[in-house]
Coordinates of C-alpha atoms in Angstrom, one line a residue:
Chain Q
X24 CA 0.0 0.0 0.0
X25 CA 1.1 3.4 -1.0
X26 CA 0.7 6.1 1.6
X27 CA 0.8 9.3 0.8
X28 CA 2.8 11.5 2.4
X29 CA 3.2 15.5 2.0
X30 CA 6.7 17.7 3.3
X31 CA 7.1 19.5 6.5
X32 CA 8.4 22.6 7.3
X33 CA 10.0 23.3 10.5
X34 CA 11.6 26.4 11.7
X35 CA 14.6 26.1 13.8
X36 CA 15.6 29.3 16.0
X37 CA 15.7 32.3 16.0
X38 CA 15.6 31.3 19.4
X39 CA 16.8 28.2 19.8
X40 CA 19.8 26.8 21.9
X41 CA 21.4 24.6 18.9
X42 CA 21.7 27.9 16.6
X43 CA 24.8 29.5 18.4
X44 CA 22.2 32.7 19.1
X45 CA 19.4 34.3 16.8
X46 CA 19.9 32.5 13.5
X47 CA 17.1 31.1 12.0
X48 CA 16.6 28.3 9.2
X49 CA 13.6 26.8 7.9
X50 CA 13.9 23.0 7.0
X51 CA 11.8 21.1 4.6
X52 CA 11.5 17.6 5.8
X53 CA 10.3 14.2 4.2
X54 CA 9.7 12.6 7.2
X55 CA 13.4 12.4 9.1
X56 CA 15.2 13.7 5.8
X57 CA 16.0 17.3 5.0
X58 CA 14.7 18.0 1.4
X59 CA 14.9 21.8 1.4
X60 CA 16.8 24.7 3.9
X61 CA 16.9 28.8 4.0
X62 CA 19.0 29.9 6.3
X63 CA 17.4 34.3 7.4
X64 CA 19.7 36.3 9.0
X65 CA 19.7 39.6 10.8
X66 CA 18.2 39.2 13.5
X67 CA 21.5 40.7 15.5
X68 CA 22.5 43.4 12.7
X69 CA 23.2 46.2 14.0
X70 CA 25.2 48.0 10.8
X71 CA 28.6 47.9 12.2
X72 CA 29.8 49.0 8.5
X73 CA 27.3 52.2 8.8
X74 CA 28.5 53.1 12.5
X75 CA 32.1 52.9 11.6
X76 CA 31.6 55.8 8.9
X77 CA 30.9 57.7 11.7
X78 CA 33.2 57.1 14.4
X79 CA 37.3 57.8 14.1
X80 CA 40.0 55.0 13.3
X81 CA 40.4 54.3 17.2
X82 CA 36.8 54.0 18.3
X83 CA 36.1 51.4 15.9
X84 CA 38.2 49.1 17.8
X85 CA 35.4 48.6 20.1
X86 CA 33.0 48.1 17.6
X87 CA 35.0 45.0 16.1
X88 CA 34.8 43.3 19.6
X89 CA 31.4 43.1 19.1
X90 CA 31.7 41.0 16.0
X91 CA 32.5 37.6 16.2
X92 CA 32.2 38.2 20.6
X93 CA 34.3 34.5 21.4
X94 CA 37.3 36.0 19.6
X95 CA 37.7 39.5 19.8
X96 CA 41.4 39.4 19.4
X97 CA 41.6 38.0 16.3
X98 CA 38.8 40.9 15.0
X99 CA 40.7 43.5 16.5
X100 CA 44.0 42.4 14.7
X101 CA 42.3 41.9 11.8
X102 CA 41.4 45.9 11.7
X103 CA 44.2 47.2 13.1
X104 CA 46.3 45.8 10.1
X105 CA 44.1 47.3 7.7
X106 CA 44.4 50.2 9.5
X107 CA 48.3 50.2 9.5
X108 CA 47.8 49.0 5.5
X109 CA 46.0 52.0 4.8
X110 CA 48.6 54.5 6.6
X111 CA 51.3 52.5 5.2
X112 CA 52.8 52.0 8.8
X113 CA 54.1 48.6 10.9
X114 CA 53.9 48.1 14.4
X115 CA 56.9 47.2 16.3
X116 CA 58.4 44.0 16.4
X117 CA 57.2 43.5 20.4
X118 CA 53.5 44.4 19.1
X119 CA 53.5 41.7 16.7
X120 CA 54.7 38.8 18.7
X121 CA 52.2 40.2 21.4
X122 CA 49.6 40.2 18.6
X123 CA 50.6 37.1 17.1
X124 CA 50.5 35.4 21.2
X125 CA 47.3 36.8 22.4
X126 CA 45.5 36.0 18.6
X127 CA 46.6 32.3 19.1
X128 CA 45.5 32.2 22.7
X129 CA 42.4 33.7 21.1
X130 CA 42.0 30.7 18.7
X131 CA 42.4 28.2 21.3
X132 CA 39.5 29.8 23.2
X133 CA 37.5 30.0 20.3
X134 CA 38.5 26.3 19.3
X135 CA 37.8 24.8 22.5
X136 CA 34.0 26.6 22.1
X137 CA 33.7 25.1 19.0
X138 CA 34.4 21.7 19.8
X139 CA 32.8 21.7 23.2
X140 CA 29.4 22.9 21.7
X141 CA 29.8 20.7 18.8
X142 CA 29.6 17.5 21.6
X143 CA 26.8 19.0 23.5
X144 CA 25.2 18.9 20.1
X145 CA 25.6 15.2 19.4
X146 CA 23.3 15.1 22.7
X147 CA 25.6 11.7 23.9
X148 CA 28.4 13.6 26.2
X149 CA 26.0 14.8 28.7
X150 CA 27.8 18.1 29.0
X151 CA 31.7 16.6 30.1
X152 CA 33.6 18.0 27.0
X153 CA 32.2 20.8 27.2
X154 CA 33.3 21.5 30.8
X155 CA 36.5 20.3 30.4
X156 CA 36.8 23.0 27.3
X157 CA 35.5 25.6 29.6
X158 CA 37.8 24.8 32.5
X159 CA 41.0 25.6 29.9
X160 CA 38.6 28.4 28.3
X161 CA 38.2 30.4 31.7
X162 CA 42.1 30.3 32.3
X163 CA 42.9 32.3 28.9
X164 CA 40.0 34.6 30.1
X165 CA 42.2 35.1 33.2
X166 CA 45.0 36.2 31.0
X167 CA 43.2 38.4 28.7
X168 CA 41.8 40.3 32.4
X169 CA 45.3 40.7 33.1
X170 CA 45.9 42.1 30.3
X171 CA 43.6 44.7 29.4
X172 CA 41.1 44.2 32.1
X173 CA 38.2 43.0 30.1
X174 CA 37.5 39.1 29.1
X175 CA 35.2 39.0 26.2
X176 CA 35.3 42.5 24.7
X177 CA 38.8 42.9 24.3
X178 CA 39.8 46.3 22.6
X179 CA 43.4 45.0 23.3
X180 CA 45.5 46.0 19.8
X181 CA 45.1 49.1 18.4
X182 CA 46.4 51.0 15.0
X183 CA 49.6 50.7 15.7
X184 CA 50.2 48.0 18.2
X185 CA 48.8 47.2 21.8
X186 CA 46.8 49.7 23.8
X187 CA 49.2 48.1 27.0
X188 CA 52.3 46.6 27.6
X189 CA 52.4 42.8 29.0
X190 CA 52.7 42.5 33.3
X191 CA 54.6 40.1 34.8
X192 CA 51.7 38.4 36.2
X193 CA 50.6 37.6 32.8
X194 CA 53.9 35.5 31.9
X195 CA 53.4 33.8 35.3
X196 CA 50.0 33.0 34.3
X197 CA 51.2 31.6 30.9
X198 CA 53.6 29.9 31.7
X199 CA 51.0 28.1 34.4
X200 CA 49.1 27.8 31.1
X201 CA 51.6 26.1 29.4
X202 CA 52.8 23.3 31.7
X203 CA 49.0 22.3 32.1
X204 CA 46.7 22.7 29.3
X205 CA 49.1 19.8 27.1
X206 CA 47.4 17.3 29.7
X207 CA 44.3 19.0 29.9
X208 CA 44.1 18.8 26.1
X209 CA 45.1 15.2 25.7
X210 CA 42.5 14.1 28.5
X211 CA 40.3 15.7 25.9
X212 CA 41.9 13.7 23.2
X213 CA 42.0 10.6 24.9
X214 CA 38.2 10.9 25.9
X215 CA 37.5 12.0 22.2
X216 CA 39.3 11.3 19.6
X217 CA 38.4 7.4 18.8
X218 CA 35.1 7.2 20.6
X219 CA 33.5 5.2 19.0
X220 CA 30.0 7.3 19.8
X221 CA 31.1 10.2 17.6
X222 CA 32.8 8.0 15.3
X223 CA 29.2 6.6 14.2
X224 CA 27.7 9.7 14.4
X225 CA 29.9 12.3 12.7
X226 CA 32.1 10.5 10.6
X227 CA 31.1 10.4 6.5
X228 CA 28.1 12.6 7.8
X229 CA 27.0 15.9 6.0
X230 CA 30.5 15.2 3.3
X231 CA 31.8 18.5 1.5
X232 CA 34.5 17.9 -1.7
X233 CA 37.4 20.5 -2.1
X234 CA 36.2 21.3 -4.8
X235 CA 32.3 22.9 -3.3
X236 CA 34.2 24.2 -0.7
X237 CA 36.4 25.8 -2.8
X238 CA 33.8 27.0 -4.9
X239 CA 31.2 28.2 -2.0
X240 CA 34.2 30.1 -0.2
X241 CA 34.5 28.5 2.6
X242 CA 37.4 29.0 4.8
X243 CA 39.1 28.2 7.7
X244 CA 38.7 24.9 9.9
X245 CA 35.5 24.4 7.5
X246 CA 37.6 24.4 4.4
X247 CA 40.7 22.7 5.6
X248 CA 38.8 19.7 6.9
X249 CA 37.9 19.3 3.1
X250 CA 41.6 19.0 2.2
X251 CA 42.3 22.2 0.9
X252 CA 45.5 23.8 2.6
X253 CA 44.7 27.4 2.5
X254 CA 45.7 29.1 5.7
X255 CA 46.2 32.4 5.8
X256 CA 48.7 32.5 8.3
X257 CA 51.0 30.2 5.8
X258 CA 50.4 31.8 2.7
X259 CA 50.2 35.3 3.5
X260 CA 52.3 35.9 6.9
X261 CA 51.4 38.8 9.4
X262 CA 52.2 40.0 11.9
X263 CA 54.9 37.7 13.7
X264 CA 53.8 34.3 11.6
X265 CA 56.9 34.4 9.6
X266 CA 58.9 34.4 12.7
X267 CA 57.3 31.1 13.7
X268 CA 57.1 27.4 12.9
X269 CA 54.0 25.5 12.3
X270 CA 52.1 23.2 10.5
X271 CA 48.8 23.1 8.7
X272 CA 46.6 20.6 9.6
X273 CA 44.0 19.5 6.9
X274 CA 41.4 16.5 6.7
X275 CA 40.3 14.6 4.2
X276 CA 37.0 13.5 3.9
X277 CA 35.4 17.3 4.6
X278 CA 32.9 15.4 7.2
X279 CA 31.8 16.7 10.7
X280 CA 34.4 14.6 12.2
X281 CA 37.1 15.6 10.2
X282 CA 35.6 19.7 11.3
X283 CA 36.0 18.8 14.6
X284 CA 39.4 16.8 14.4
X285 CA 41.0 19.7 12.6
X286 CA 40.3 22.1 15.2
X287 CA 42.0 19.8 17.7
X288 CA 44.8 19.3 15.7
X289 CA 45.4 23.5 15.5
X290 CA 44.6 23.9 19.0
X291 CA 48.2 21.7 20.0
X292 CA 49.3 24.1 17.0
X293 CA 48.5 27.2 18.4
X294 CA 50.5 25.8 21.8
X295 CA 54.0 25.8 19.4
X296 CA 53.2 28.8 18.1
X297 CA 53.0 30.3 21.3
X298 CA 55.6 29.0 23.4
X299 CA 57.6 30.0 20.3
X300 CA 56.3 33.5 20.7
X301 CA 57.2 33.3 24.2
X302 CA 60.5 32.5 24.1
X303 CA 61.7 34.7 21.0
X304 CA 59.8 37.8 22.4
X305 CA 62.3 40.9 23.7
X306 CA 61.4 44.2 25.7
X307 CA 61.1 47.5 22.9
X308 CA 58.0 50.0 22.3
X309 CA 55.0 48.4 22.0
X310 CA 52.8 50.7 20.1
X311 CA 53.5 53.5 17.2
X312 CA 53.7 57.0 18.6
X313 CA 50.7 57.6 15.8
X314 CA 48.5 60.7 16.2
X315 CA 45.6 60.8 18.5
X316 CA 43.4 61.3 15.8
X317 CA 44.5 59.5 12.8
X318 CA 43.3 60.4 9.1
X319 CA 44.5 58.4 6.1
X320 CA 44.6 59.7 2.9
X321 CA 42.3 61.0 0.3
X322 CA 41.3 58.3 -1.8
X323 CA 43.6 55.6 -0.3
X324 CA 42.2 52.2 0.7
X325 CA 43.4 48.5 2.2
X326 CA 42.0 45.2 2.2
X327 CA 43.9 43.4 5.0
X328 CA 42.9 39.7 6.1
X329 CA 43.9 37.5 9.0
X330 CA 43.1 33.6 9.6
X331 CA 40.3 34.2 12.3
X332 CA 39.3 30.7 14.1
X333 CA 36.5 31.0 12.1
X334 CA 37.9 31.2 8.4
X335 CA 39.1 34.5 6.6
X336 CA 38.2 37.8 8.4
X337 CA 38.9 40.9 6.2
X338 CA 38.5 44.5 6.7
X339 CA 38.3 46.5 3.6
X340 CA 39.0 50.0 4.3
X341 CA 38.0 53.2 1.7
X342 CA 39.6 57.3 3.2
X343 CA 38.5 60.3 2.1
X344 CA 40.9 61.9 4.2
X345 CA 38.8 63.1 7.1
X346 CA 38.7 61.2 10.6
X347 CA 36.5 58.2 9.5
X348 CA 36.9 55.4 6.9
X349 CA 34.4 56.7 4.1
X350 CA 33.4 52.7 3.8
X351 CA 34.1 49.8 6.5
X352 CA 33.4 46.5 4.7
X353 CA 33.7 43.7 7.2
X354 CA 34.3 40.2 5.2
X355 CA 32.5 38.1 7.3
X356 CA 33.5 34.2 7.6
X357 CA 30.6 32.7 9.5
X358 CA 28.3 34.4 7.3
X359 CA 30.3 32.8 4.1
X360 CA 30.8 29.6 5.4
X361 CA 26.9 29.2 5.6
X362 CA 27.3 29.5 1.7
X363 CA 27.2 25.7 1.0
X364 CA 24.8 24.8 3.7
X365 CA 22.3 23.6 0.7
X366 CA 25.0 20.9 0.0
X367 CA 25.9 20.2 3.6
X368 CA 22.6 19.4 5.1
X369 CA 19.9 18.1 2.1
X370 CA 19.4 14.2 2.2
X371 CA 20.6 14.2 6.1
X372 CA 18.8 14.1 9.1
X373 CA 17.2 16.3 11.3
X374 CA 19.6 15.1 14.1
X375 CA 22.6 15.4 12.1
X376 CA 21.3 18.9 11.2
X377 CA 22.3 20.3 14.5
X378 CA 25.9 18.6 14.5
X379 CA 26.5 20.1 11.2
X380 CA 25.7 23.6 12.2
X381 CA 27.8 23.1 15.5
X382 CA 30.7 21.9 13.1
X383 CA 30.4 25.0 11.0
X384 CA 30.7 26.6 14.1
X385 CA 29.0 30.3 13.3
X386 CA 29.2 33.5 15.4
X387 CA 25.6 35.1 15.2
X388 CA 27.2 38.4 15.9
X389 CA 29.4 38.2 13.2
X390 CA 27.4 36.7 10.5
X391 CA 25.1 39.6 11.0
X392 CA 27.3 42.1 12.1
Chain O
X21 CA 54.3 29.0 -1.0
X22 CA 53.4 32.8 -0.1
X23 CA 50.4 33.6 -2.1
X24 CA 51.5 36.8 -4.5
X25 CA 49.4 39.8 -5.8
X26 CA 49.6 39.4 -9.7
X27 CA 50.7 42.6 -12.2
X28 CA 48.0 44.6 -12.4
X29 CA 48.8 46.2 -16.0
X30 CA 49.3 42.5 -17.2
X31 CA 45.9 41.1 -16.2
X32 CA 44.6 43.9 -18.3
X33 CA 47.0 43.3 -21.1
X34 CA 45.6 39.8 -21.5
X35 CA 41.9 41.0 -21.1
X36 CA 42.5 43.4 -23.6
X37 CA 43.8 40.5 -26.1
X38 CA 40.5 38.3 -25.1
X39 CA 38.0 41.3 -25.3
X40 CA 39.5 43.4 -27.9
X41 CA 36.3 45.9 -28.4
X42 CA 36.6 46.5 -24.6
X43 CA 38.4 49.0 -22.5
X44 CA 40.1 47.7 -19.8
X45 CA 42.4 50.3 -17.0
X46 CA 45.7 49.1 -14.9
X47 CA 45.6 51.0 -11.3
X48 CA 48.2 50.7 -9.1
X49 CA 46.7 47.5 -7.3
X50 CA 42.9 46.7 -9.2
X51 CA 41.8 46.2 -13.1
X52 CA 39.3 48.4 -13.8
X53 CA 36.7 47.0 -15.8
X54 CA 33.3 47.6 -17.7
X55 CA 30.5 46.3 -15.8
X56 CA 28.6 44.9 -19.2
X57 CA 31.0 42.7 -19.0
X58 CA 31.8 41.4 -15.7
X59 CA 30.6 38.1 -16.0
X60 CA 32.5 36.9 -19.2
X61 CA 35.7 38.6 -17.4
X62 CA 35.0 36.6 -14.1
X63 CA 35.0 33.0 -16.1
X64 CA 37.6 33.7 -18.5
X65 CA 39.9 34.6 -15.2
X66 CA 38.6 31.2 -13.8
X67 CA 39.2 29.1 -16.6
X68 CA 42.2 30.5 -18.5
X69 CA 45.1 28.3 -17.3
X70 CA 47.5 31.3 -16.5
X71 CA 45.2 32.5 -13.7
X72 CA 42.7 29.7 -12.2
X73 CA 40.9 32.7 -10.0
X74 CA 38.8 29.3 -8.2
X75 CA 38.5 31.4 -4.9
X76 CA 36.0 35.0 -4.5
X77 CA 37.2 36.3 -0.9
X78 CA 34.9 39.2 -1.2
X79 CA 32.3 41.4 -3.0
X80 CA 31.9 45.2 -1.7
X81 CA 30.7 48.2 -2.9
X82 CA 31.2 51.6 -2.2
X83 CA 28.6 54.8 -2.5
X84 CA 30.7 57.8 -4.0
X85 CA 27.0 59.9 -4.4
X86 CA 27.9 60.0 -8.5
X87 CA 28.6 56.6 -9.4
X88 CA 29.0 53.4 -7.4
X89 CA 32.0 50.6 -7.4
X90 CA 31.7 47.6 -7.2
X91 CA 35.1 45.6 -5.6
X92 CA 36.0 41.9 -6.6
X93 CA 38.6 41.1 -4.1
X94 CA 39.7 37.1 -5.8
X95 CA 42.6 34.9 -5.9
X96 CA 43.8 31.3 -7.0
X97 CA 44.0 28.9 -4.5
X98 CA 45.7 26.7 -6.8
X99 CA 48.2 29.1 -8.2
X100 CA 48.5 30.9 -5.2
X101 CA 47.4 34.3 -7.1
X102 CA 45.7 37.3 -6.5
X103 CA 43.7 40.4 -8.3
X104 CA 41.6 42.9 -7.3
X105 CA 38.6 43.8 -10.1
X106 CA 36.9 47.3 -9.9
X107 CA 33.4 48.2 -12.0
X108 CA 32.2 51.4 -12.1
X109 CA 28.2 52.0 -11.8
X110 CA 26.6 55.2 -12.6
X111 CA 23.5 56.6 -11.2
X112 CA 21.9 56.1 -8.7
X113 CA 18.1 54.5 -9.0
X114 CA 17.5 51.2 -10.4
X115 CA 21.0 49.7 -10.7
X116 CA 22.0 46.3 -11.5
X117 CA 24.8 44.4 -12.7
X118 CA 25.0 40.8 -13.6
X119 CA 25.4 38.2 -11.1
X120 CA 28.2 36.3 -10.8
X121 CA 26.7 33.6 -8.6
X122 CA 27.1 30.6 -11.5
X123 CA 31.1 31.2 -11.7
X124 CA 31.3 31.0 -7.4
X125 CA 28.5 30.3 -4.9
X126 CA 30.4 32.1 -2.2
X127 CA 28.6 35.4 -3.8
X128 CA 25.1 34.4 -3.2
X129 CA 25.4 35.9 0.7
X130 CA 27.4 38.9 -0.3
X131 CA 25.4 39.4 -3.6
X132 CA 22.0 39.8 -1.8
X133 CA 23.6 41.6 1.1
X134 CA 24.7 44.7 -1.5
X135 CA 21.5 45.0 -2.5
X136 CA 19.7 44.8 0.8
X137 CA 22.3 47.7 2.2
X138 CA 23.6 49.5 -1.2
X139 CA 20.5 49.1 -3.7
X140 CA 22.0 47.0 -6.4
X141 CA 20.4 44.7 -8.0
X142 CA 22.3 41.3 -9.3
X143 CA 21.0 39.9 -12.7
X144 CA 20.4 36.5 -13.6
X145 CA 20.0 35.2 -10.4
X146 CA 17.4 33.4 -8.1
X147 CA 16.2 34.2 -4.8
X148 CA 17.6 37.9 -5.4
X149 CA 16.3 38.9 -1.7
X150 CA 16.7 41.5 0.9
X151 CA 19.9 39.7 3.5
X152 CA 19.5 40.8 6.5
X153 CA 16.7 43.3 6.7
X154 CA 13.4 42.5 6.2
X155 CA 11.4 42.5 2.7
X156 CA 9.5 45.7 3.0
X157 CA 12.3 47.9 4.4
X158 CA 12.1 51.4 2.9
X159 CA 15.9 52.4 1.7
X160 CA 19.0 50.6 1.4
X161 CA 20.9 52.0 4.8
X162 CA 24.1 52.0 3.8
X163 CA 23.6 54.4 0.8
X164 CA 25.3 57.8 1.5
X165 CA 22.2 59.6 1.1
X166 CA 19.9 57.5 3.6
X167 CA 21.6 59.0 7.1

């Protein structure tokens, strides 16, 4: 007997706990599998690119915290090079391997959210992994209070360099870091890595070729896990990354595991990178003696990029000469990375749905903006 | 292998070869070219073997109250390249230029975003849609004029 049967629609969010804040998407379903999706946006855009036009090249640092809010570092870096592009200045050799530290302890924050959310998703961890990435989480949170007082909102570079020099409680604190996150992170590993629970459930699910990924412009952990070795950090060096050593890890299947078990896999990178960072670091200025108020030239314009935990964050920066950018184009990688979500998530489940948007792992505040 | 900007003035020179009844201007570090033409431009960078453009990183545009630009900011991942492609728009109501959504699906976002925030439209296109403000929105807010 033939029964006849008709699609669903569900919508998922705004509000919603698996959508990593107010992102919505409405799913087509034939029974358990996804035939249709539409990811709607905006429900946190609050036109960062219009307030910049009207704020100077210093005050916009605090706007960029607000972007992607679990890696304000790397957002800040990200603009501050495009503003040192667009005056055609460097900062100092001690800003950069600050910059280049405090963006890599930023990544490993960010990481560790990723990958601790991405287990509460699969619904089977009852919450462990994600404490466990927390505990490490809150200890770079300590360091980041040390060094510029605030833990989330960062405002800690600016044009230029660093708004403040390092104390010696941070390099205590560090070096605390140091000697016991290693173990912390292979207790993750060991619970993680070959469990056979997340084995079944993420491995050859929600599959994306180098080629789509390519294609869709996806970047970051999203696009290495789909063997594509584009990293920003190797290809085009800033700040201190040509002073350092590291690899690029890549995966090869582009599947949720192979999301998750890249991010691990730069996590123990991001460790070499900063204990190199630590130990090749010398006292000097820390910041540019630039003006108070800074204005670029008429007519000049940047497009700097760094390799933000989420993909490719670019700041594309227009002067007409007066104390704000004329245009402030923000290059947003959690709103690209959604690009291929037609390809990721039709012909899956609704469970594996919510694993595959955790392994995408979006900012809300950055895809809108 | 460090990923390097390629020569502005010969990117043009080769355009200028494969669309000879075209103009096409060398800046310092963009090609300027016509926007009739974007499209065909787009795909010959992707396919001719010299270039392999396989990669958009970003689409902008930028209100200068008498004409508009529109920024192409692309490289090669496989060649390890990259260009910077400028189109100039004039006017100012009911502006389009074609899409280049079927040469790389990372511009369906960023497409309907200009449109929902500059007020141009993208041709030959689906679901050409308002981003992140809602359909019935008066204005596109990040037009000079609108604040």
């Amino acid at each position: 007997m033939n029964i006849k049967t008709e699609p669903m629609t569900i919508n998922i969010g705004p509000q919603h706990p698996s959508t990593h804040g107010v992102f919505r998407i409405r799913v087509s379903f034939d029974g358990e599998d996804i035939v249709e999706v539409e990811p709607i946006f905006g429900y946190l855009h609050r036109g960062t690119e219009k307030l910049a036009e009207e704020r100077n090249y210093v005050q916009i640092v605090t706007l960029t915290d607000r972007l992607d809010y679990t890696a304000s570092m790397t957002n800040n870096q990200a603009y501050c090079l495009a503003v040192e592009k667009l005056l055609g200045v460097e900062a100092p050799i001690r800003a950069k391997y600050l910059r280049t530290l405090t963006a890599e302890l930023q990544r490993i924050a960010s990481h560790l959210i990723a990958v601790g959310f991405f287990l509460q998703e699969l619904g089977t961890f009852g919450g462990t992994p994600l404490m466990y990435a927390f505990r490490s989480r809150e200890r770079i949170l300590d360091m980041f209070e040390m060094l510029c007082g605030a833990r989330i909102t960062l405002s800690y570079m600016r044009p230029g360099g660093v708004f403040w020099d390092t104390s010696s409680e941070f390099w205590e604190a560090l070096d605390s870091f140091l000697e016991d996150f290693p173990d912390e992170l292979s207790e993750m590993e060991d619970l993680l890595l070959n469990n056979e629970i997340l084995m079944v459930r993420t491995k050859n699910v929600s599959p994306l070729t180098a080629e789509k990924a390519i294609n869709s412009s996806l970047s970051g952990p999203v696009l290495r896990a789909s063997g594509v070795k584009m990293d920003l950090r190797a290809i085009d060096p800033y700040d201190a990354y040509n002073l350092v050593e590291f690899d690029v890890p890549v995966g090869a299947n582009g599947d949720n595991y192979d999301r998750f078990w890249v991010r691990m896999q730069e996590v123990r990178q991001s460790l070499r990178i900063i204990t190199q960072c630590k130990d090749q670091i010398e006292p000097g200025p820390y910041r540019l003696e630039l003006p108070k108020v800074i204005r670029a030239e008429d007519g000049a314009e940047a497009y700097a990029t760094v390799e933000a935990p989420k993909g490719e964050l670019g700041f594309y920066l227009v002067s007409d000469g007066s104390i704000s950018p004329y245009r402030m184009k923000i290059r947003s990688p959690s709103l690209i990375n959604l690009s291929a979500i037609n390809q990721m998530l039709v012909g899956w489940k609704l469970a594996d749905m919510i694993v595959t948007l955790g392994s995408i792992d979006i900012n809300m505040g950055e895809v809108d903006r | 292998m460090p990923i390097t900007d390629l020569h502005t003035d010969i990117v043009a020179e080769q355009l200028s070869s494969k669309f000879p009844e075209e103009h096409f201007t060398a800046d310092s570090n963009c090609v300027w070219v016509p926007s009739t033409i974007i499209v065909n431009v787009c795909s010959f960078l992707k396919t001719e073997k010299d270039f392999r453009i396989d990669y958009l990183n970003s689409i902008t545009a930028v209100d200068f109250i008498d004409h508009f630009d529109i920024v192409y900011h692309l490289s090669s991942i496989e060649t390890q390249n990259r260009i910077t492609l400028k189109c100039h728009l004039y006017g100012r109501d009911d502006l389009s230029i074609d899409s280049v959504l079927d040469i790389w699906q990372g511009a369906d976002f960023q497409e309907r975003e200009i449109w929902d925030l500059m007020g141009i439209k993208f041709n030959g296109r689906p679901n050409m849609k308002r981003l992140l403000l809602w359909e019935g929105f008066e204005g596109h807010p990040l037009r000079k004029d609108f604040l």
